[in-house]
mmCIF file of C-alpha atoms in Angstrom:
data_model
loop_
_atom_site.group_PDB
_atom_site.id
_atom_site.type_symbol
_atom_site.label_atom_id
_atom_site.label_comp_id
_atom_site.label_asym_id
_atom_site.label_seq_id
_atom_site.Cartn_x
_atom_site.Cartn_y
_atom_site.Cartn_z
ATOM 1 C CA ASP A 1371 121.781 97.327 116.769
ATOM 2 C CA PHE A 1372 124.315 100.124 117.187
ATOM 3 C CA GLN A 1373 122.735 102.957 119.161
ATOM 4 C CA MET A 1374 123.817 106.456 118.164
ATOM 5 C CA THR A 1375 123.358 109.204 120.770
ATOM 6 C CA GLN A 1376 123.730 112.830 119.733
ATOM 7 C CA SER A 1377 124.041 115.819 122.020
ATOM 8 C CA PRO A 1378 122.693 118.306 122.418
ATOM 9 C CA SER A 1379 119.216 117.634 120.998
ATOM 10 C CA SER A 1380 118.862 121.301 120.215
ATOM 11 C CA LEU A 1381 121.226 124.223 120.145
ATOM 12 C CA SER A 1382 120.766 127.962 119.824
ATOM 13 C CA ALA A 1383 123.708 129.964 118.551
ATOM 14 C CA SER A 1384 124.561 133.221 116.846
ATOM 15 C CA VAL A 1385 125.919 133.966 113.393
ATOM 16 C CA GLY A 1386 129.699 133.596 113.521
ATOM 17 C CA ASP A 1387 129.698 131.221 116.484
ATOM 18 C CA ARG A 1388 131.663 128.009 116.545
ATOM 19 C CA VAL A 1389 129.241 125.162 117.049
ATOM 20 C CA THR A 1390 130.081 121.586 118.008
ATOM 21 C CA ILE A 1391 127.767 118.574 118.080
ATOM 22 C CA THR A 1392 128.775 115.207 119.485
ATOM 23 C CA CYS A 1393 127.700 111.696 118.569
ATOM 24 C CA GLN A 1394 128.420 108.655 120.708
ATOM 25 C CA ALA A 1395 128.133 105.079 119.430
ATOM 26 C CA SER A 1396 127.088 102.214 121.719
ATOM 27 C CA GLN A 1397 129.977 100.137 120.382
ATOM 28 C CA ASP A 1398 133.222 100.744 118.518
ATOM 29 C CA ILE A 1399 132.467 101.751 114.940
ATOM 30 C CA ALA A 1400 136.027 102.815 113.983
ATOM 31 C CA THR A 1401 135.485 105.774 111.611
ATOM 32 C CA TYR A 1402 132.358 104.322 109.969
ATOM 33 C CA LEU A 1403 130.297 107.436 110.574
ATOM 34 C CA ASN A 1404 128.635 110.044 108.369
ATOM 35 C CA TRP A 1405 127.020 113.427 109.067
ATOM 36 C CA TYR A 1406 123.966 114.759 107.252
ATOM 37 C CA GLN A 1407 122.171 118.105 107.199
ATOM 38 C CA GLN A 1408 118.403 118.262 106.862
ATOM 39 C CA LYS A 1409 116.626 121.554 106.306
ATOM 40 C CA PRO A 1410 112.877 121.784 107.012
ATOM 41 C CA GLY A 1411 110.791 120.025 104.394
ATOM 42 C CA LYS A 1412 113.857 118.742 102.555
ATOM 43 C CA SER A 1413 115.734 115.469 102.332
ATOM 44 C CA PRO A 1414 119.015 114.954 104.167
ATOM 45 C CA LYS A 1415 122.223 116.047 102.508
ATOM 46 C CA LEU A 1416 125.572 114.340 103.045
ATOM 47 C CA LEU A 1417 128.181 116.681 104.553
ATOM 48 C CA ILE A 1418 130.880 114.461 106.076
ATOM 49 C CA TYR A 1419 131.702 110.826 105.352
ATOM 50 C CA SER A 1420 133.968 108.398 107.183
ATOM 51 C CA ALA A 1421 134.017 110.681 110.241
ATOM 52 C CA SER A 1422 136.235 113.433 108.814
ATOM 53 C CA ASN A 1423 136.024 113.586 105.039
ATOM 54 C CA LEU A 1424 134.252 116.630 103.556
ATOM 55 C CA GLU A 1425 131.852 115.826 100.762
ATOM 56 C CA ALA A 1426 132.593 117.610 97.486
ATOM 57 C CA GLY A 1427 131.016 121.054 97.283
ATOM 58 C CA VAL A 1428 130.404 121.342 101.042
ATOM 59 C CA PRO A 1429 131.837 124.539 102.600
ATOM 60 C CA SER A 1430 135.052 124.149 104.545
ATOM 61 C CA ARG A 1431 133.502 125.618 107.703
ATOM 62 C CA PHE A 1432 132.077 122.144 108.277
ATOM 63 C CA SER A 1433 134.349 119.496 109.762
ATOM 64 C CA GLY A 1434 134.161 116.216 111.577
ATOM 65 C CA GLY A 1435 136.411 114.071 113.726
ATOM 66 C CA GLY A 1436 136.669 111.160 116.103
ATOM 67 C CA SER A 1437 136.894 107.402 116.000
ATOM 68 C CA GLY A 1438 135.780 104.413 118.012
ATOM 69 C CA THR A 1439 132.715 105.540 119.954
ATOM 70 C CA ASP A 1440 133.100 109.324 120.189
ATOM 71 C CA PHE A 1441 132.681 111.703 117.311
ATOM 72 C CA SER A 1442 132.243 115.404 116.812
ATOM 73 C CA PHE A 1443 130.870 117.700 114.104
ATOM 74 C CA THR A 1444 131.868 121.357 114.011
ATOM 75 C CA ILE A 1445 130.737 124.445 112.181
ATOM 76 C CA SER A 1446 133.604 126.901 112.535
ATOM 77 C CA SER A 1447 131.590 130.042 111.864
ATOM 78 C CA LEU A 1448 127.817 129.643 111.833
ATOM 79 C CA GLN A 1449 125.959 131.115 108.877
ATOM 80 C CA PRO A 1450 122.223 131.762 108.618
ATOM 81 C CA GLU A 1451 121.867 129.086 105.928
ATOM 82 C CA ASP A 1452 123.186 126.453 108.410
ATOM 83 C CA ILE A 1453 119.850 126.381 110.259
ATOM 84 C CA ALA A 1454 118.914 122.749 110.040
ATOM 85 C CA THR A 1455 118.830 119.462 111.886
ATOM 86 C CA TYR A 1456 122.044 117.466 111.797
ATOM 87 C CA TYR A 1457 122.230 113.666 112.006
ATOM 88 C CA CYS A 1458 125.071 111.225 112.514
ATOM 89 C CA GLN A 1459 124.801 107.756 110.957
ATOM 90 C CA GLN A 1460 126.843 104.598 111.453
ATOM 91 C CA TYR A 1461 127.639 102.121 108.761
ATOM 92 C CA GLU A 1462 129.701 99.627 110.735
ATOM 93 C CA ASP A 1463 126.913 97.105 110.583
ATOM 94 C CA LEU A 1464 123.303 96.577 109.517
ATOM 95 C CA PRO A 1465 120.844 97.859 110.382
ATOM 96 C CA TYR A 1466 122.343 101.271 109.688
ATOM 97 C CA THR A 1467 121.263 103.628 112.434
ATOM 98 C CA PHE A 1468 121.079 107.386 112.857
ATOM 99 C CA GLY A 1469 121.379 109.613 115.850
ATOM 100 C CA GLN A 1470 118.195 111.316 117.014
ATOM 101 C CA GLY A 1471 119.290 114.617 115.474
ATOM 102 C CA THR A 1472 120.454 118.002 116.681
ATOM 103 C CA LYS A 1473 118.272 120.960 115.778
ATOM 104 C CA LEU A 1474 120.324 124.083 115.249
ATOM 105 C CA GLU A 1475 118.660 127.441 115.682
ATOM 106 C CA ILE A 1476 119.872 131.007 115.500
ATOM 107 C CA GLN B 667 123.744 113.920 87.885
ATOM 108 C CA VAL B 668 121.719 111.097 89.369
ATOM 109 C CA GLN B 669 118.338 112.052 90.725
ATOM 110 C CA LEU B 670 115.769 109.956 92.610
ATOM 111 C CA GLN B 671 112.026 110.493 92.846
ATOM 112 C CA GLU B 672 109.532 108.678 95.033
ATOM 113 C CA SER B 673 105.964 107.990 93.866
ATOM 114 C CA GLY B 674 102.963 106.186 95.231
ATOM 115 C CA PRO B 675 99.760 106.745 97.201
ATOM 116 C CA GLY B 676 99.890 109.238 100.025
ATOM 117 C CA LEU B 677 97.104 107.523 101.977
ATOM 118 C CA VAL B 678 96.934 103.865 102.879
ATOM 119 C CA LYS B 679 94.280 102.143 105.011
ATOM 120 C CA PRO B 680 95.315 100.202 108.105
ATOM 121 C CA SER B 681 96.132 96.519 107.455
ATOM 122 C CA GLN B 682 96.691 97.189 103.762
ATOM 123 C CA THR B 683 99.964 97.213 101.807
ATOM 124 C CA LEU B 684 102.018 100.335 101.259
ATOM 125 C CA SER B 685 103.608 100.333 97.779
ATOM 126 C CA LEU B 686 106.157 102.957 96.719
ATOM 127 C CA THR B 687 108.411 103.295 93.680
ATOM 128 C CA CYS B 688 111.635 105.195 93.283
ATOM 129 C CA THR B 689 112.586 106.271 89.776
ATOM 130 C CA VAL B 690 116.262 106.842 89.100
ATOM 131 C CA SER B 691 117.245 109.340 86.392
ATOM 132 C CA GLY B 692 120.610 110.550 85.158
ATOM 133 C CA GLY B 693 122.272 107.171 85.734
ATOM 134 C CA SER B 694 121.693 103.447 85.568
ATOM 135 C CA ILE B 695 120.361 101.409 88.438
ATOM 136 C CA ASN B 696 122.701 98.662 87.149
ATOM 137 C CA SER B 697 125.827 100.618 88.031
ATOM 138 C CA GLY B 698 128.230 98.914 90.358
ATOM 139 C CA SER B 699 129.088 99.879 93.939
ATOM 140 C CA HIS B 700 125.568 101.099 94.696
ATOM 141 C CA TYR B 701 122.801 99.793 96.849
ATOM 142 C CA TRP B 702 119.288 101.226 96.461
ATOM 143 C CA THR B 703 117.796 102.083 99.787
ATOM 144 C CA TRP B 704 114.579 103.088 101.591
ATOM 145 C CA ILE B 705 114.623 105.266 104.723
ATOM 146 C CA ARG B 706 111.657 106.729 106.561
ATOM 147 C CA GLN B 707 111.065 109.606 108.964
ATOM 148 C CA PRO B 708 107.932 109.885 111.143
ATOM 149 C CA ALA B 709 106.769 113.493 111.558
ATOM 150 C CA GLY B 710 109.076 115.438 113.882
ATOM 151 C CA LYS B 711 111.257 112.389 114.492
ATOM 152 C CA GLY B 712 114.518 110.894 113.316
ATOM 153 C CA LEU B 713 115.544 108.756 110.413
ATOM 154 C CA GLU B 714 114.984 104.973 110.244
ATOM 155 C CA TRP B 715 116.730 102.745 107.707
ATOM 156 C CA ILE B 716 114.216 100.320 106.210
ATOM 157 C CA GLY B 717 116.324 98.263 103.838
ATOM 158 C CA ARG B 718 118.307 98.042 100.608
ATOM 159 C CA VAL B 719 118.687 96.072 97.441
ATOM 160 C CA TYR B 720 121.613 95.396 95.170
ATOM 161 C CA SER B 721 121.515 92.791 92.438
ATOM 162 C CA GLY B 722 121.183 89.959 94.870
ATOM 163 C CA SER B 723 118.970 89.450 97.903
ATOM 164 C CA PRO B 724 117.819 92.526 99.794
ATOM 165 C CA ASP B 725 118.682 93.418 103.358
ATOM 166 C CA TYR B 726 116.044 94.633 105.798
ATOM 167 C CA HIS B 727 115.792 96.199 109.236
ATOM 168 C CA PRO B 728 115.098 93.312 111.587
ATOM 169 C CA ALA B 729 112.049 95.087 112.994
ATOM 170 C CA LEU B 730 110.472 95.312 109.494
ATOM 171 C CA LYS B 731 111.847 92.179 107.867
ATOM 172 C CA SER B 732 108.608 90.251 108.145
ATOM 173 C CA ARG B 733 106.606 92.983 106.402
ATOM 174 C CA ALA B 734 109.021 94.678 103.997
ATOM 175 C CA SER B 735 109.958 93.778 100.440
ATOM 176 C CA ILE B 736 112.364 95.756 98.227
ATOM 177 C CA SER B 737 112.903 94.924 94.587
ATOM 178 C CA LEU B 738 114.621 96.249 91.462
ATOM 179 C CA ASP B 739 113.034 96.799 88.043
ATOM 180 C CA LYS B 740 116.084 97.244 85.851
ATOM 181 C CA SER B 741 114.020 97.685 82.679
ATOM 182 C CA LYS B 742 112.366 100.785 84.148
ATOM 183 C CA ASN B 743 115.367 101.975 86.148
ATOM 184 C CA GLN B 744 113.240 101.810 89.303
ATOM 185 C CA PHE B 745 113.184 100.128 92.646
ATOM 186 C CA SER B 746 110.214 99.545 94.881
ATOM 187 C CA LEU B 747 109.146 99.110 98.491
ATOM 188 C CA LYS B 748 106.198 97.105 99.721
ATOM 189 C CA LEU B 749 105.229 97.161 103.369
ATOM 190 C CA THR B 750 102.385 94.877 104.382
ATOM 191 C CA SER B 751 99.896 95.079 107.243
ATOM 192 C CA VAL B 752 100.499 98.773 107.880
ATOM 193 C CA THR B 753 99.412 100.569 111.023
ATOM 194 C CA ALA B 754 99.411 104.219 112.106
ATOM 195 C CA ALA B 755 103.004 103.669 113.287
ATOM 196 C CA ASP B 756 104.038 103.385 109.627
ATOM 197 C CA THR B 757 102.921 106.942 108.918
ATOM 198 C CA ALA B 758 106.059 108.767 107.816
ATOM 199 C CA VAL B 759 107.884 110.522 105.045
ATOM 200 C CA TYR B 760 109.507 107.802 102.951
ATOM 201 C CA PHE B 761 112.817 108.584 101.238
ATOM 202 C CA CYS B 762 114.639 106.575 98.619
ATOM 203 C CA ALA B 763 118.394 107.011 98.438
ATOM 204 C CA ARG B 764 121.457 105.614 96.745
ATOM 205 C CA GLU B 765 124.015 104.001 99.011
ATOM 206 C CA THR B 766 127.566 104.051 97.721
ATOM 207 C CA TRP B 767 130.218 101.582 98.811
ATOM 208 C CA GLN B 768 133.905 102.134 98.098
ATOM 209 C CA VAL B 769 137.022 100.490 99.490
ATOM 210 C CA ILE B 770 140.196 102.557 99.161
ATOM 211 C CA GLY B 771 143.211 100.623 100.333
ATOM 212 C CA THR B 772 141.732 98.734 103.255
ATOM 213 C CA THR B 773 139.286 101.458 104.338
ATOM 214 C CA PRO B 774 135.593 101.072 103.461
ATOM 215 C CA TYR B 775 133.622 104.209 102.703
ATOM 216 C CA ASN B 776 129.858 104.250 102.559
ATOM 217 C CA TRP B 777 127.268 106.973 102.354
ATOM 218 C CA PHE B 778 123.733 107.862 101.289
ATOM 219 C CA ALA B 779 123.638 110.346 98.400
ATOM 220 C CA PRO B 780 121.627 111.464 96.580
ATOM 221 C CA TRP B 781 118.232 111.225 98.229
ATOM 222 C CA GLY B 782 114.768 111.623 96.747
ATOM 223 C CA GLN B 783 112.677 114.551 97.930
ATOM 224 C CA GLY B 784 110.556 112.294 100.133
ATOM 225 C CA LEU B 785 106.892 111.220 100.027
ATOM 226 C CA LEU B 786 104.500 111.532 102.965
ATOM 227 C CA VAL B 787 102.506 108.375 103.508
ATOM 228 C CA THR B 788 99.666 108.506 105.979
ATOM 229 C CA VAL B 789 98.075 105.327 107.323
ATOM 230 C CA SER B 790 94.456 106.088 108.198
ATOM 231 C CA SER B 791 90.995 104.784 107.529
#
């Protein structure tokens, strides 16, 4: 299985801050990586697909990058509604695997 | 737009079979380029892919392959998950989701969207 390691596990930031989360794959996954946002009690929501493509309707303050084994997810200016847990997910091979999540707090 | 909704018992006894259904509305389960997927999340933990079904044979997580079964009911626009011989370790919120596959040029794109709202299943006597 491809192991996905996110860091940090939790992050406290202020409104307006630039926030970056990293995700490292145990093997080369090219750009076969997605990012999801999960708010408490809700299902995950797709934000970024194929490492850097913004899903339709998602605010432009969200962005992603990277390839191979190292990826990043950035919120350029943190908003109160961005409080959530963020997950990376690889689709290079089955079984699909997720990172352990990064809980973002203000 | 397409919406998914999980249904099934919220409490299952140990050693019994967990049976969940996902009803798809706003679109056909027969549509191409989509797999129909189950994912679970134990309380306070991360997401675990269980398996998926297209029109052919399903794919399963190796750790669950001996106990999981995912099937389509095209007449009802539903798909289902059965997990046998459950234990407390199977207690989780179970999500159904649509997996989309696209190839543009030579680049494959794949993602889970939309998701159902999730259903908490507790395994306890």
